[in-house]
Coordinates of C-alpha atoms (C1' of nucleotides) in Angstrom, one line a residue:
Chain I
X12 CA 16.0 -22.0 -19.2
X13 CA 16.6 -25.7 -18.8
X14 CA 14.2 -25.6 -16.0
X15 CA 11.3 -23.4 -16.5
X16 CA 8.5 -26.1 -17.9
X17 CA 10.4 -29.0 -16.3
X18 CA 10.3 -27.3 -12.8
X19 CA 6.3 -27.7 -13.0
X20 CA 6.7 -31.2 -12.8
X21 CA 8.8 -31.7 -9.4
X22 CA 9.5 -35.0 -8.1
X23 CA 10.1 -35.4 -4.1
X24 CA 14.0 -35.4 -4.6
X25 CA 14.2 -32.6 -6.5
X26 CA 12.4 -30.4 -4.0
X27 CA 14.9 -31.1 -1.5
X28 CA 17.7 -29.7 -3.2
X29 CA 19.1 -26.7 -1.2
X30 CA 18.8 -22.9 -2.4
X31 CA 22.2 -23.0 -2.9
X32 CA 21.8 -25.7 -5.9
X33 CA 18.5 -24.1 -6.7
X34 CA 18.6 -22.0 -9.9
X35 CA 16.0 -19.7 -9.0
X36 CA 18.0 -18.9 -5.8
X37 CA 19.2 -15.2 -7.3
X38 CA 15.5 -14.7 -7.8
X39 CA 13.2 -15.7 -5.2
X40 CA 14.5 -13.9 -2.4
X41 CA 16.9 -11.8 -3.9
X42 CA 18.5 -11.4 -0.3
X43 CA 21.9 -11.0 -1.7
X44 CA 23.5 -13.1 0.8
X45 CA 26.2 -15.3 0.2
X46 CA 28.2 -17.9 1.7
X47 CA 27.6 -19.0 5.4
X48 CA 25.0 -16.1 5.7
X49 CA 22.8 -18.5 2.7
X50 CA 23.4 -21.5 4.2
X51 CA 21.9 -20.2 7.3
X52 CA 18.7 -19.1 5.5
X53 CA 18.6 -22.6 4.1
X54 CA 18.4 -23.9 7.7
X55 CA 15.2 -22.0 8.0
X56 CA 13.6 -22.6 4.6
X57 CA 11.2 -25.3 3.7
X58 CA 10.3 -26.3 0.5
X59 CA 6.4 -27.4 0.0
X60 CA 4.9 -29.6 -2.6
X61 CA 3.8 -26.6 -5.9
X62 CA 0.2 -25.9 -5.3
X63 CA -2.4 -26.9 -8.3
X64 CA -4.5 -24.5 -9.4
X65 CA -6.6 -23.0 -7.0
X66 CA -5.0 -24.5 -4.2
X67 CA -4.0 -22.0 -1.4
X68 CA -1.1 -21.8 0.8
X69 CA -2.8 -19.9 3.3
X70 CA -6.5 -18.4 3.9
X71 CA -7.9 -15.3 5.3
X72 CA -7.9 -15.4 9.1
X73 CA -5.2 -17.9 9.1
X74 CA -2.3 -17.3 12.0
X75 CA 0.3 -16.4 10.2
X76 CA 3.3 -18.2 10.4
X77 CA 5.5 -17.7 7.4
X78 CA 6.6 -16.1 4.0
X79 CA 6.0 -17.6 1.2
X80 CA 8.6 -17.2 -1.7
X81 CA 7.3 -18.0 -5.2
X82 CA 9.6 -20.2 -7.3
X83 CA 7.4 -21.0 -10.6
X84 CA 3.5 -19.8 -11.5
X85 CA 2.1 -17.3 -9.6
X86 CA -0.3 -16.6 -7.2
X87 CA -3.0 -14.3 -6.6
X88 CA -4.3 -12.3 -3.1
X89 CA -8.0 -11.3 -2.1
X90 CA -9.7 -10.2 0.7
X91 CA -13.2 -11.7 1.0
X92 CA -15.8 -8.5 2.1
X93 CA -18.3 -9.8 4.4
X94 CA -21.0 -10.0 1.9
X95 CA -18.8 -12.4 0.2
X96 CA -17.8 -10.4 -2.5
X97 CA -13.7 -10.8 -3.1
X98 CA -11.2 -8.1 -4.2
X99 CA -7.8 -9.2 -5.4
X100 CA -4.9 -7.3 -4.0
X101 CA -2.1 -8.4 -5.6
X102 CA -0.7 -10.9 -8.1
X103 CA 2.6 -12.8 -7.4
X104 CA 5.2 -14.0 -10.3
X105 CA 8.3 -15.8 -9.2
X106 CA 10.4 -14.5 -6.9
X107 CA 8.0 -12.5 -4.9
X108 CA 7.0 -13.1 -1.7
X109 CA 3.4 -12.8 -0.8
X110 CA 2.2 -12.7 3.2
X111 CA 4.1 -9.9 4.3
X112 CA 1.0 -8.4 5.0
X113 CA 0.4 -10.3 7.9
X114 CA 3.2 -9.2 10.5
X115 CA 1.1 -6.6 11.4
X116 CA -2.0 -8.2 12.8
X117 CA -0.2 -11.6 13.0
X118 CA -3.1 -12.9 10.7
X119 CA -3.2 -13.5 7.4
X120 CA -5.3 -10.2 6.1
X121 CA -6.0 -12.0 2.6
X122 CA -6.1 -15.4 1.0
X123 CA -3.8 -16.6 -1.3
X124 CA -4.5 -18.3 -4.1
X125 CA -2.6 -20.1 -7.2
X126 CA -3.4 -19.1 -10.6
X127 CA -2.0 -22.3 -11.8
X128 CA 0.2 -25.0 -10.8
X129 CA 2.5 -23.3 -8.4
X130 CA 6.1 -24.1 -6.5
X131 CA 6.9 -22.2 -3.7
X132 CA 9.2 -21.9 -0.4
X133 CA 8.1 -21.0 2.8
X134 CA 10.0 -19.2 5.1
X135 CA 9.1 -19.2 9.1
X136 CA 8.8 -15.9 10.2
X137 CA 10.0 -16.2 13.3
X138 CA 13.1 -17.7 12.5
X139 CA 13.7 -15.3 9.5
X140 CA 13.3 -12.7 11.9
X141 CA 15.7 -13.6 14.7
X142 CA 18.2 -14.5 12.0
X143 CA 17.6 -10.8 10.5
X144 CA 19.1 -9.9 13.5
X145 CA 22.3 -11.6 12.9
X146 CA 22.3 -10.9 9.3
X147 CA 22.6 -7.4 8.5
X148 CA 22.2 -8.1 4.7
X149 CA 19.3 -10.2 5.2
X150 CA 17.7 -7.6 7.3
X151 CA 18.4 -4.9 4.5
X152 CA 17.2 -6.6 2.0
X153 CA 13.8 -7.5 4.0
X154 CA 13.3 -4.2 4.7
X155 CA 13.6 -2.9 1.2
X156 CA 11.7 -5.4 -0.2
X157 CA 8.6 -4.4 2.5
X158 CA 9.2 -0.6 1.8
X159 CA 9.4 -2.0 -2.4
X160 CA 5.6 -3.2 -1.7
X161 CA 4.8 -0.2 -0.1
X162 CA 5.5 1.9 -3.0
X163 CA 4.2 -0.5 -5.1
X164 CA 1.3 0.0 -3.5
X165 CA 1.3 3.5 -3.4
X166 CA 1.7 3.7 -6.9
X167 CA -1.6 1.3 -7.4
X168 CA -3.4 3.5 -5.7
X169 CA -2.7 6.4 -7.2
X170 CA -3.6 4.5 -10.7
X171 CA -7.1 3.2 -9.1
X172 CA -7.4 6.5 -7.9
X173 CA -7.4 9.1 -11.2
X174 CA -6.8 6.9 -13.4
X175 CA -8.9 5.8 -16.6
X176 CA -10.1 2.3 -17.6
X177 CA -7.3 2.3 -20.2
X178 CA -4.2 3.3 -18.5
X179 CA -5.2 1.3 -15.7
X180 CA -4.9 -1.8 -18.0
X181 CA -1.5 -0.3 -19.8
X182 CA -0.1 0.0 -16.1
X183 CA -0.9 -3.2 -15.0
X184 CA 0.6 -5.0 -18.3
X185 CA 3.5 -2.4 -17.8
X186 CA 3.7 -3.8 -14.4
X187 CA 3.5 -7.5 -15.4
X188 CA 6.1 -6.9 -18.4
X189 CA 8.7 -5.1 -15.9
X190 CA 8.8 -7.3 -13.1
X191 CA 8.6 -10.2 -15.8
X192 CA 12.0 -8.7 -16.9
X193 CA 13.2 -8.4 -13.9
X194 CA 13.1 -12.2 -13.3
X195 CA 15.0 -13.2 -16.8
X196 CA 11.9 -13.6 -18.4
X197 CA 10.7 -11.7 -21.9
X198 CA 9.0 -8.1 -21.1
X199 CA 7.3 -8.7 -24.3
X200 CA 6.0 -11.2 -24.7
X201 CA 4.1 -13.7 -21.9
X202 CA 1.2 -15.4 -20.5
X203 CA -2.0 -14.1 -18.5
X204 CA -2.1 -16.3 -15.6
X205 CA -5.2 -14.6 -14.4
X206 CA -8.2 -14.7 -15.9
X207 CA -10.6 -11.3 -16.9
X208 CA -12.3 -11.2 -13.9
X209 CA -9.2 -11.6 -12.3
X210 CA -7.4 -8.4 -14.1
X211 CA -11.2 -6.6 -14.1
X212 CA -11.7 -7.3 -10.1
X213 CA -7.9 -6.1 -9.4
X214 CA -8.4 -2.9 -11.4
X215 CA -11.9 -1.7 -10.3
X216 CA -13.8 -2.3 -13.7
X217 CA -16.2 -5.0 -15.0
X218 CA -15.1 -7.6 -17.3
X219 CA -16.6 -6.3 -20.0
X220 CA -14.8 -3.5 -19.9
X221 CA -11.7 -5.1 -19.6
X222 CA -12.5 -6.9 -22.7
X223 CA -13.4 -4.6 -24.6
X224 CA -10.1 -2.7 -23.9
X225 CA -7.9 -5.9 -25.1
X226 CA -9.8 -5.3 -28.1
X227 CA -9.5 -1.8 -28.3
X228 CA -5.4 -2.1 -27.5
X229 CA -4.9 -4.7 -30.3
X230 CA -6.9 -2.6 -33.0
X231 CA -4.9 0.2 -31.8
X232 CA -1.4 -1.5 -32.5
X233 CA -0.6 -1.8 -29.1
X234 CA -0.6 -5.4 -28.3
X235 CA -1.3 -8.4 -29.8
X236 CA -3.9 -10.7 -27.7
X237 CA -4.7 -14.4 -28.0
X238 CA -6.5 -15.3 -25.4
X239 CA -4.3 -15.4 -22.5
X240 CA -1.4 -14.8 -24.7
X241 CA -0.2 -11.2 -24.8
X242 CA 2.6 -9.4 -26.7
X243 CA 3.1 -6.1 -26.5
X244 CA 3.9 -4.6 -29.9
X245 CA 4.6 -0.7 -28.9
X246 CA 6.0 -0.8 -25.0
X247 CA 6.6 3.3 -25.4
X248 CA 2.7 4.0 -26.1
X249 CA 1.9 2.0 -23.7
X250 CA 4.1 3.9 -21.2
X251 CA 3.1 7.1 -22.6
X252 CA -0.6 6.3 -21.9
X253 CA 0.1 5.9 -17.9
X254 CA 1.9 8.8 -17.6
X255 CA 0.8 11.7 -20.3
X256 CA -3.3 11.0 -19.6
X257 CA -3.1 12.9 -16.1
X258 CA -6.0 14.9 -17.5
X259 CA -6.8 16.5 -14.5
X260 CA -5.5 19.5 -12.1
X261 CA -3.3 20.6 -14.9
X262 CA -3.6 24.3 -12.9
X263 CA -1.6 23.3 -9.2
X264 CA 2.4 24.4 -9.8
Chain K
X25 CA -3.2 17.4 27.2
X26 CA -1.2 20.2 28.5
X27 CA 0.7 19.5 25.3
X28 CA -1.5 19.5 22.5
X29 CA -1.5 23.3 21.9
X30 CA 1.8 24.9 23.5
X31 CA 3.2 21.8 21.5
X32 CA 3.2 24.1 18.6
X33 CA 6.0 26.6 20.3
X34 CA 8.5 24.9 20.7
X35 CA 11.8 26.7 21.9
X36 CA 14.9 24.9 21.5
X37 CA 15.4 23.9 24.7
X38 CA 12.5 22.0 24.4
X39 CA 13.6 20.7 21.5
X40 CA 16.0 19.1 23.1
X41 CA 14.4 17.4 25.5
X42 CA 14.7 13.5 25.1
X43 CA 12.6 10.6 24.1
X44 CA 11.9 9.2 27.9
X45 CA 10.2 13.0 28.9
X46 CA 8.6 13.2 25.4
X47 CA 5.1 13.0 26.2
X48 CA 4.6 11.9 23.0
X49 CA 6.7 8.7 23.1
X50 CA 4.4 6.3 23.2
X51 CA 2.6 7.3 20.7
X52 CA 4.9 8.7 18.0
X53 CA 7.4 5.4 17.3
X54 CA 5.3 3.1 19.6
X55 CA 8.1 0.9 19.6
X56 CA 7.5 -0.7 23.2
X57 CA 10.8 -0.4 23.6
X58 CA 12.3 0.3 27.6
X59 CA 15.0 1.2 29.7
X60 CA 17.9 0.6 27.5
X61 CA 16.4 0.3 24.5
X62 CA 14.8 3.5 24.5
X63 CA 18.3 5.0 25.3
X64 CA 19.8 3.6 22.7
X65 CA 16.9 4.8 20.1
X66 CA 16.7 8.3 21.3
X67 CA 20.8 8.5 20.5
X68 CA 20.1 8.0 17.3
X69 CA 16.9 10.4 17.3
X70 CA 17.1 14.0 15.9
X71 CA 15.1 16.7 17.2
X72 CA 14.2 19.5 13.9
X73 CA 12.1 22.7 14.0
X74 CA 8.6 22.2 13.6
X75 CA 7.4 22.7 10.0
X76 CA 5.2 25.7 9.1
X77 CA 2.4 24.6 6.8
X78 CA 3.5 24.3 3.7
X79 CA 7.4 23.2 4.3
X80 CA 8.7 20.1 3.3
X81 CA 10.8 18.0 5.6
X82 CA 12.1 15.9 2.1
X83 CA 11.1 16.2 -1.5
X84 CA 10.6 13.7 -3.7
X85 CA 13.8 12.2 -5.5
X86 CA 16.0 13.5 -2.6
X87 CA 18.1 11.1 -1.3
X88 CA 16.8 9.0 1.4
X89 CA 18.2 9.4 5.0
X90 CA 15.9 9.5 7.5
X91 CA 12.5 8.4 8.5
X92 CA 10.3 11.2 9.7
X93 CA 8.1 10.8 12.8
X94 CA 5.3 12.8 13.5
X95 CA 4.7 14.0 16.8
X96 CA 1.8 16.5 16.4
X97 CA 0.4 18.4 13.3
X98 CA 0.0 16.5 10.0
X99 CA 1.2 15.9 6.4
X100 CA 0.5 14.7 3.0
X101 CA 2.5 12.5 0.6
X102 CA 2.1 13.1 -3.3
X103 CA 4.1 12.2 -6.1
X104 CA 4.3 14.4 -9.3
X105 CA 3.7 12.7 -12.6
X106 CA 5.6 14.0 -15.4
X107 CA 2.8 16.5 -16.6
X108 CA 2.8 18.6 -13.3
X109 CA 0.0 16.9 -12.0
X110 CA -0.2 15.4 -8.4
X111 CA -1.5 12.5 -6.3
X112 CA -1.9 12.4 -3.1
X113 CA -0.5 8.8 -1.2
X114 CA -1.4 9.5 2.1
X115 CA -2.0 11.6 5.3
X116 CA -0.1 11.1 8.3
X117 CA -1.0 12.1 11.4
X118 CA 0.5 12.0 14.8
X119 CA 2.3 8.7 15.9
X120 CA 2.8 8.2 12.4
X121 CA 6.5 7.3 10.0
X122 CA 6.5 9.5 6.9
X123 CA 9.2 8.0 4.2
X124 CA 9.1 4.6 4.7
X125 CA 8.7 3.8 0.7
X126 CA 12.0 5.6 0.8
X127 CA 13.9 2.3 1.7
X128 CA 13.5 0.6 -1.6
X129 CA 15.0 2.5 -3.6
X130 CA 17.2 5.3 -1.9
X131 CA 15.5 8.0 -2.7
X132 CA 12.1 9.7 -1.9
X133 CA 9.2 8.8 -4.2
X134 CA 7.0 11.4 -2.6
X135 CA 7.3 14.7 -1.5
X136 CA 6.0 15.4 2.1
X137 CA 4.5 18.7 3.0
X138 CA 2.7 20.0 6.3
X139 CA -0.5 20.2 6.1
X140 CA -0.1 22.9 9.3
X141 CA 2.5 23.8 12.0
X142 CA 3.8 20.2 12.5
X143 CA 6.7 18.8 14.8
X144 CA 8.4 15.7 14.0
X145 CA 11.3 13.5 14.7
X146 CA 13.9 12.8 12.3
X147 CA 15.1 9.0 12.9
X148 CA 18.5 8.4 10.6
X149 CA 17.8 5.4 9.0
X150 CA 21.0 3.7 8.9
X151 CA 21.6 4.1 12.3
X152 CA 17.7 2.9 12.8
X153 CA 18.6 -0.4 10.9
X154 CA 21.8 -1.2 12.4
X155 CA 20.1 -0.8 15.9
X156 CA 17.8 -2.9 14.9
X157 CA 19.9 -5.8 14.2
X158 CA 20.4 -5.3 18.3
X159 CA 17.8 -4.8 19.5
X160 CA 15.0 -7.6 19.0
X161 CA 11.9 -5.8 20.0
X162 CA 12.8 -2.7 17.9
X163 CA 13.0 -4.3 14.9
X164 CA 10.0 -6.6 15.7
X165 CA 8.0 -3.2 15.7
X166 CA 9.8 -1.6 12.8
X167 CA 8.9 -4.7 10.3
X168 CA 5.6 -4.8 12.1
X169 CA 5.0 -0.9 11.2
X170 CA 5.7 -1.4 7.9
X171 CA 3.7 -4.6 7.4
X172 CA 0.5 -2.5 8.7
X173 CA 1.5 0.5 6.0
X174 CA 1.0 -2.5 3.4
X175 CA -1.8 -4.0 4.8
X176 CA -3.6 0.3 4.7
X177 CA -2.1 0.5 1.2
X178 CA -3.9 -2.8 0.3
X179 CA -7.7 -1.8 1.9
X180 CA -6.6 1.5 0.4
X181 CA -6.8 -0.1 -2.8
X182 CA -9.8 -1.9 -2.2
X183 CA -11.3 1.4 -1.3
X184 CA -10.6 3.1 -4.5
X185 CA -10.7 0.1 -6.9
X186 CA -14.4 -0.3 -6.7
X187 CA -16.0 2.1 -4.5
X188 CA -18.3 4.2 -5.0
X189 CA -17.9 7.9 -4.1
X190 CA -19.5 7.8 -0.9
X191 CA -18.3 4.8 0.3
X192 CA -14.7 6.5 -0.3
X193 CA -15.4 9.5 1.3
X194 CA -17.0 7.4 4.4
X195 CA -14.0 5.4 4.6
X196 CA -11.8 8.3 4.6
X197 CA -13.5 9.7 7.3
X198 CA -13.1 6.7 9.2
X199 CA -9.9 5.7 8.7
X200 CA -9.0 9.1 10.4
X201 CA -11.5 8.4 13.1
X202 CA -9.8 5.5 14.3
X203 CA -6.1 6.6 13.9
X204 CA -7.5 9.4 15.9
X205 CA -8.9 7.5 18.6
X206 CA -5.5 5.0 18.6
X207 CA -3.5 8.4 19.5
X208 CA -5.8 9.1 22.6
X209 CA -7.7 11.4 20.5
X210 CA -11.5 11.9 19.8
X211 CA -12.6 9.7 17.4
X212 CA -15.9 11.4 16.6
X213 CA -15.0 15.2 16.3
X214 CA -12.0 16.3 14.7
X215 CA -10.2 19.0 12.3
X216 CA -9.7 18.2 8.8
X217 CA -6.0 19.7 8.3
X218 CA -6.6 19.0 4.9
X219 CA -8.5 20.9 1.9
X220 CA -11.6 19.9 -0.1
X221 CA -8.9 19.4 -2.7
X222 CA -6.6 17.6 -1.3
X223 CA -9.5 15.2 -0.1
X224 CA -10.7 15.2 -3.5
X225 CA -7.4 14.1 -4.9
X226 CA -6.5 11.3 -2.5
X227 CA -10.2 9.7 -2.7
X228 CA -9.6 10.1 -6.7
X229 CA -13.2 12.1 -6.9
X230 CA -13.5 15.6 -8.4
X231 CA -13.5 18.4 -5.3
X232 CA -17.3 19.4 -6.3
X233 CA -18.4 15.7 -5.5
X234 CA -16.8 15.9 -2.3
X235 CA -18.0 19.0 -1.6
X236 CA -21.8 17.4 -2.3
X237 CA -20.8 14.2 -0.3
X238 CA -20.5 16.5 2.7
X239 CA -23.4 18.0 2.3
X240 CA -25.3 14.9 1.6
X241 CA -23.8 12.6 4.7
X242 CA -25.1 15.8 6.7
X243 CA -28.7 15.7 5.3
X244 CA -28.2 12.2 5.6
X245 CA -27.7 13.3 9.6
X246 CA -24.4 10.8 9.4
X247 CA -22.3 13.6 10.4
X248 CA -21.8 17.1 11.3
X249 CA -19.5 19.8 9.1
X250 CA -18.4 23.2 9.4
X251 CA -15.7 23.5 7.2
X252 CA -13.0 21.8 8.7
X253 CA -14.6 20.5 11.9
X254 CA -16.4 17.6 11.5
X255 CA -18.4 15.6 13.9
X256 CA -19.1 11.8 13.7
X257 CA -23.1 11.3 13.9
X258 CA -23.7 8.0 13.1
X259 CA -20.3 6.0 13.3
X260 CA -22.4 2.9 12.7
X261 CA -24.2 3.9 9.7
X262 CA -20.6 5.1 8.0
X263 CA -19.1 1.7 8.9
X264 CA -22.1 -0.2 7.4
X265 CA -21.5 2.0 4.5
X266 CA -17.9 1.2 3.8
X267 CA -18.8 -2.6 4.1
X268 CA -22.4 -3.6 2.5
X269 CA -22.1 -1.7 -0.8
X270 CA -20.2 -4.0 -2.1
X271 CA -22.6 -4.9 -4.6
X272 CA -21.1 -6.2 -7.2
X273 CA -19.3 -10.1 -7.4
X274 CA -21.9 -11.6 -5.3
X275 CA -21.6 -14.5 -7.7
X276 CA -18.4 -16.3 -6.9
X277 CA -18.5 -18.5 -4.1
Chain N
dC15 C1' -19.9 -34.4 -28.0
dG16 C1' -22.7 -31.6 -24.8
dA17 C1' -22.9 -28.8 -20.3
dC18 C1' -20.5 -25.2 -18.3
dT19 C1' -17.5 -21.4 -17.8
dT20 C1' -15.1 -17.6 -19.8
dT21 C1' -14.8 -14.0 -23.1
dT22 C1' -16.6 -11.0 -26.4
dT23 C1' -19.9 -7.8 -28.4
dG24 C1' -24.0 -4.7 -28.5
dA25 C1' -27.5 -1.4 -26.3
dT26 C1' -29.0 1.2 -22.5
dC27 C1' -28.5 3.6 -18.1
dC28 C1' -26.5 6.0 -14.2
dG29 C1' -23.0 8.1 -11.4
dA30 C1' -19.4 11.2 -11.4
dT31 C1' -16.9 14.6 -14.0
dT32 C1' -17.0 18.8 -16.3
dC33 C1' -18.4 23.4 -17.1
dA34 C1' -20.4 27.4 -15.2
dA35 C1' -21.6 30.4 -11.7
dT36 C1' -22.3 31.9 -7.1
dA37 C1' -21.2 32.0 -2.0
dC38 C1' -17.9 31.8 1.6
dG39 C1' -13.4 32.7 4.3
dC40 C1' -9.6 34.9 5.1
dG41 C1' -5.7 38.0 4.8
dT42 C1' -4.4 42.6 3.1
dG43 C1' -4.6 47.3 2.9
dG44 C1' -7.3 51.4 2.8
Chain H
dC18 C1' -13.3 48.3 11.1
dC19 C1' -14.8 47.4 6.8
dA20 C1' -13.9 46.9 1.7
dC21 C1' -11.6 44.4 -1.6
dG22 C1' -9.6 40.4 -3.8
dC23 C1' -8.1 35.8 -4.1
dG24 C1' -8.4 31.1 -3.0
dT25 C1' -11.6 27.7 -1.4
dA26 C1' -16.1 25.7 -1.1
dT27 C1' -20.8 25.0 -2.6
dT28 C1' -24.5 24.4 -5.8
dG29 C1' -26.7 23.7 -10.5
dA30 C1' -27.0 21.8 -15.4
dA31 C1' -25.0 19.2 -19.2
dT32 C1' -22.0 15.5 -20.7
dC33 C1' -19.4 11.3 -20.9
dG34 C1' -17.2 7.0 -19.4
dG35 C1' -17.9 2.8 -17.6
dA36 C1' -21.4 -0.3 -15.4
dT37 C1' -25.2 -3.0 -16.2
dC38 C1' -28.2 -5.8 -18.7
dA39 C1' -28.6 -9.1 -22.5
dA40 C1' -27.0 -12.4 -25.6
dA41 C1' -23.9 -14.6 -28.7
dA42 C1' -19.3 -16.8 -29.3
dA43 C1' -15.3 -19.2 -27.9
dG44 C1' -12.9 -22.2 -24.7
dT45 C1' -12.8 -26.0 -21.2
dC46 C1' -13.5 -30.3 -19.3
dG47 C1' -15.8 -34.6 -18.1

DNA sequence: CGACTTTTTGATCCGATTCAATACGCGTGG
DNA sequence: CCACGCGTATTGAATCGGATCAAAAAGTCG
């Protein structure tokens, strides 16, 4: 914990430190490698100057060239329609790694964006690919963290798809809190690095909406809110809500 | 195409023929793998009965073994919530790998069922990701599969997070189109292996207002239905569809 | 401090769900 | 072969949730 405000401010020398020195090395990449298998991955990693706010690491359309492992902050992920309207796709805490996306099409299908100031490492793609090959940790833990996105996914959709205004809030909070845990952090209590239209874009609804639920959840007990502060006062209700308000097709077995 | 309908008896001697004969090969794993390669893949490849509608090749919370390949027929995914109801997380039709989301976390998070008479390949996946660390171009396609089933899962999300119900249904109906088409078949008439319902569920609409949207993209002259054949009128017009009405955000840069 | 953006709150409106009923399709058995 | 029954699909009318419109309040930053 000596490290999570201080890592915001990053001096030259400090970015050069190795992942092997690097205490956030369990969690960004959580390859599970160890030894000369690491320092091999090391070779391949480079670590970039943390992104200010709104800065991106890579845009829409861009030839994709790398991974990006988040250290501190967090990022978010939008496709831009053509009429110029933007739908976020995913948000990023430490220790994900946002552009996975892109092997497919060898483009970068979204742009990425940081939510505040940001550090990050990239990983060449090629390189981490061909050293997959040598690695079969490395490649099992790539693989599980692409199928992990998948289900993420999946399960995103599935809350877009039937789900109210309100449990889509509760899920994405739920989300937030759980992967915050995850990471060492508290799964109670933490900070909304997006902004409403961020969370009201990401879950289908208008801001308003989204607003008025924060409001709604706090009267209820749920939560506490202050601005982007959140704590979440009854985790279990919360829970309950995604899960219980499948309203519909009660008939199917 | 002397294949598409005697596909569906299959004796076991046909079953057993192997990957390099399978006139399905390139399409079903299009792993542009040769010579060699292929060998090595098809060792690893095994050969089940074809599923009668209704059968499952792997339910969910079963342990996770193999990948499933389709070769012809279809399939849905759905997950069941705690209250008995489901979601559907995806159709998969030939060419296609069911089970992917599997990797994660060991274990099936979706239940697979036939949608009709359906043959498949089972692909262990152990074996699939130890070959993989020998075989370059394999695993090149295998992470490049997966990537795409992200990059769906993400326009999925898009979809469903703030369309409208046309728009969803449109998109549906394209999606399958162009899948379609990428398999060598016809990309503007087809057979919906899947019910109203099942429709309904995966778009996240109630049945009667896919039942409507049919009607209406018919008056509309965009397509052409009789129960589960449909015909692609105005491909066009359900593209412009999927991409214009984005009406809201036109604010932000 | 003042201009601008973000968030909150209130009132109205519309699309999609829900409820209800009828039509269709298909397999079973008379 | 047709009658029957059950599941699936279509169509209509009423209701409700969330969007939209409008405006005030709270932050943010130069």
């Amino acid at each position: 914990m000596m490290k999570n405000d201080t890592d915001k401010i990053v001096t030259l020398s400090k970015i050069k430190v190795a992942c092997q020195s690097c205490n956030l090395y369990e969690l960004c990449l959580p390859l599970g490698l160890h030894g000369e298998d690491l320092d091999q991955l090391e070779k391949i990693i480079k670590r970039a100057h943390p992104l200010k706010k709104n800065e991106s690491p890579f845009q829409q359309g861009d030839k994709f060239q790398s991974i990006y492992a988040i250290r501190s902050g967090s990022v978010k992920t939008y496709t831009i329609a053509d009429d110029g309207s933007e739908q976020i796709t995913g948000f990023y805490l430490p220790g994900e790694l946002v552009g996975l996306d892109a092997i497919s099409d060898d483009c970068h299908p979204c742009t990425a964006k940081a939510l505040e100031t940001t550090s990050y490492c990239e990983i060449p793609y090629t390189a981490l690919e061909q050293l997959s090959g040598e690695l079969p940790s490395l490649r099992h833990q790539l693989l599980k963290i692409m199928s992990k996105e998948i289900t993420h996914d999946a399960n995103l959709l599935m809350l877009l798809g039937k789900k109210a205004a309100d449990e889509r809030l509760a899920s994405l909070l739920l989300s937030l809190s759980s992967r915050l845990k995850n990471r060492g952090f508290s799964a109670t209590e933490f900070h909304l690095s997006m902004s409403r239209n961020d969370i009201a874009n990401y879950l289908g609804l208008a801001v308003e909406t989204v607003s008025r639920l924060f409001t709604r959840f706090q009267d209820q007990g749920l939560i506490q809110v202050e601005g982007k502060f959140v704590q979440i006062i009854k985790l279990e209700e919360l829970k309950a809500m995604t899960k219980e308000c499948t309203c519909e097709n009660p008939k199917m077995a």
